[in-house]
XYZ file of C-alpha atoms in Angstrom:
133
model
C 13.958 -27.654 -6.180
C 14.220 -31.416 -6.108
C 15.662 -32.920 -9.277
C 13.429 -35.605 -10.754
C 15.063 -38.639 -12.285
C 14.856 -39.125 -16.028
C 11.591 -40.459 -17.386
C 11.074 -41.463 -21.014
C 7.347 -40.802 -20.675
C 7.973 -37.315 -19.279
C 10.302 -36.616 -22.201
C 7.645 -37.809 -24.687
C 5.000 -35.583 -23.085
C 7.318 -32.574 -22.963
C 8.379 -33.032 -26.605
C 4.741 -33.334 -27.663
C 3.937 -30.103 -25.843
C 6.942 -28.294 -27.326
C 6.013 -29.367 -30.847
C 2.751 -27.423 -30.936
C 1.400 -23.912 -30.487
C -2.105 -25.292 -29.819
C -1.929 -25.165 -26.008
C -3.249 -28.718 -25.675
C -5.215 -30.281 -22.869
C -3.879 -33.344 -21.053
C -6.449 -35.408 -22.976
C -5.175 -34.058 -26.324
C -1.582 -34.910 -25.412
C -2.700 -38.391 -24.338
C -4.640 -38.988 -27.588
C -1.662 -37.751 -29.638
C 0.842 -40.068 -27.953
C -1.312 -43.150 -27.281
C -1.210 -44.714 -30.795
C 2.593 -45.001 -30.747
C 2.852 -45.583 -26.981
C 0.010 -47.972 -26.043
C 1.218 -48.438 -22.446
C 0.845 -44.701 -21.725
C -2.043 -43.855 -19.386
C -3.960 -40.617 -18.978
C -2.957 -40.617 -15.302
C 0.713 -40.692 -16.313
C 0.158 -37.706 -18.600
C -1.519 -35.706 -15.799
C 1.129 -36.678 -13.234
C 3.984 -35.636 -15.530
C 2.277 -32.391 -16.555
C 1.851 -31.553 -12.853
C 5.509 -32.335 -12.141
C 6.707 -30.229 -15.090
C 4.444 -27.364 -14.014
C 5.815 -27.495 -10.450
C 9.374 -27.536 -11.841
C 8.648 -24.424 -13.935
C 9.235 -26.212 -17.242
C 5.734 -25.590 -18.573
C 2.797 -23.307 -17.836
C -0.686 -24.364 -16.793
C -3.498 -22.174 -18.089
C -6.788 -22.202 -16.194
C -9.218 -21.842 -19.085
C -12.564 -23.604 -18.721
C -10.627 -26.709 -19.803
C -7.103 -26.716 -18.351
C -4.421 -26.358 -21.040
C -0.625 -26.466 -21.032
C 2.096 -24.424 -22.752
C 5.785 -25.284 -23.162
C 6.584 -21.618 -23.887
C 7.262 -20.142 -20.448
C 8.557 -16.821 -21.771
C 6.440 -13.778 -20.851
C 3.441 -13.639 -23.160
C -0.328 -13.417 -22.943
C -3.033 -15.681 -24.312
C -6.205 -15.026 -26.266
C -9.029 -17.547 -25.911
C -11.823 -17.638 -28.486
C -15.090 -18.039 -26.607
C -16.719 -19.579 -29.663
C -14.297 -22.287 -30.861
C -12.102 -22.581 -27.758
C -8.783 -22.108 -29.577
C -5.987 -20.453 -27.615
C -3.421 -18.192 -29.272
C -0.165 -16.658 -28.009
C -0.136 -12.869 -27.734
C 3.363 -11.350 -27.497
C 3.832 -8.682 -24.846
C 6.227 -5.760 -25.091
C 9.043 -5.889 -22.528
C 7.793 -2.594 -21.083
C 4.580 -4.374 -20.035
C 6.456 -6.858 -17.858
C 8.707 -4.107 -16.468
C 5.647 -2.037 -15.533
C 4.030 -4.999 -13.779
C 7.219 -5.640 -11.761
C 7.368 -1.955 -10.813
C 3.735 -1.949 -9.663
C 4.293 -5.080 -7.579
C 7.411 -3.513 -6.063
C 5.366 -0.485 -4.985
C 3.299 -2.696 -2.711
C 6.371 -4.518 -1.446
C 5.855 -7.596 -3.588
C 8.277 -9.483 -5.762
C 6.713 -10.636 -9.030
C 8.026 -13.872 -10.451
C 5.271 -14.727 -12.911
C 2.589 -12.854 -14.824
C -0.481 -14.258 -16.550
C -2.676 -12.315 -18.931
C -5.739 -13.807 -20.537
C -7.796 -12.127 -23.206
C -11.212 -13.463 -24.203
C -13.201 -12.749 -27.334
C -13.896 -14.164 -30.778
C -11.039 -15.192 -33.060
C -10.709 -13.951 -36.621
C -12.116 -17.143 -38.162
C -15.150 -17.287 -35.878
C -15.717 -13.575 -36.399
C -15.862 -14.130 -40.168
C -18.482 -16.839 -39.672
C -20.735 -14.576 -37.614
C -19.844 -11.326 -39.358
C -18.844 -9.766 -36.039
C -15.043 -9.647 -36.318
C -13.502 -6.216 -36.013
C -10.034 -7.378 -36.995
């Protein structure tokens, strides 16, 4: 993989992403950084997020609105279909091992796994009285 030269803007974007568990959109990252970095453009944010994704430094999540995650360890995500929040869901190691085994049975080599769960979060469930948590 080609090594990219140092970029202060890329470092700012990466640090912003690492500092939250919110799984922000590119727009959210831009709005967070813009007040202190007025020369930053939304295009720069997207370009750097794409470069970091390609380098394997962050994960891109294809929810209805694309989000990003600095935690690239194996874990799943839960997306609330009411409020749109995204939460990390830890996976047992046996889950990843099983997935690798299944891929190996068809002659494949798994290098990444993505699991997405959809439903209603605890807070939204309380509002509607439909949470079973």
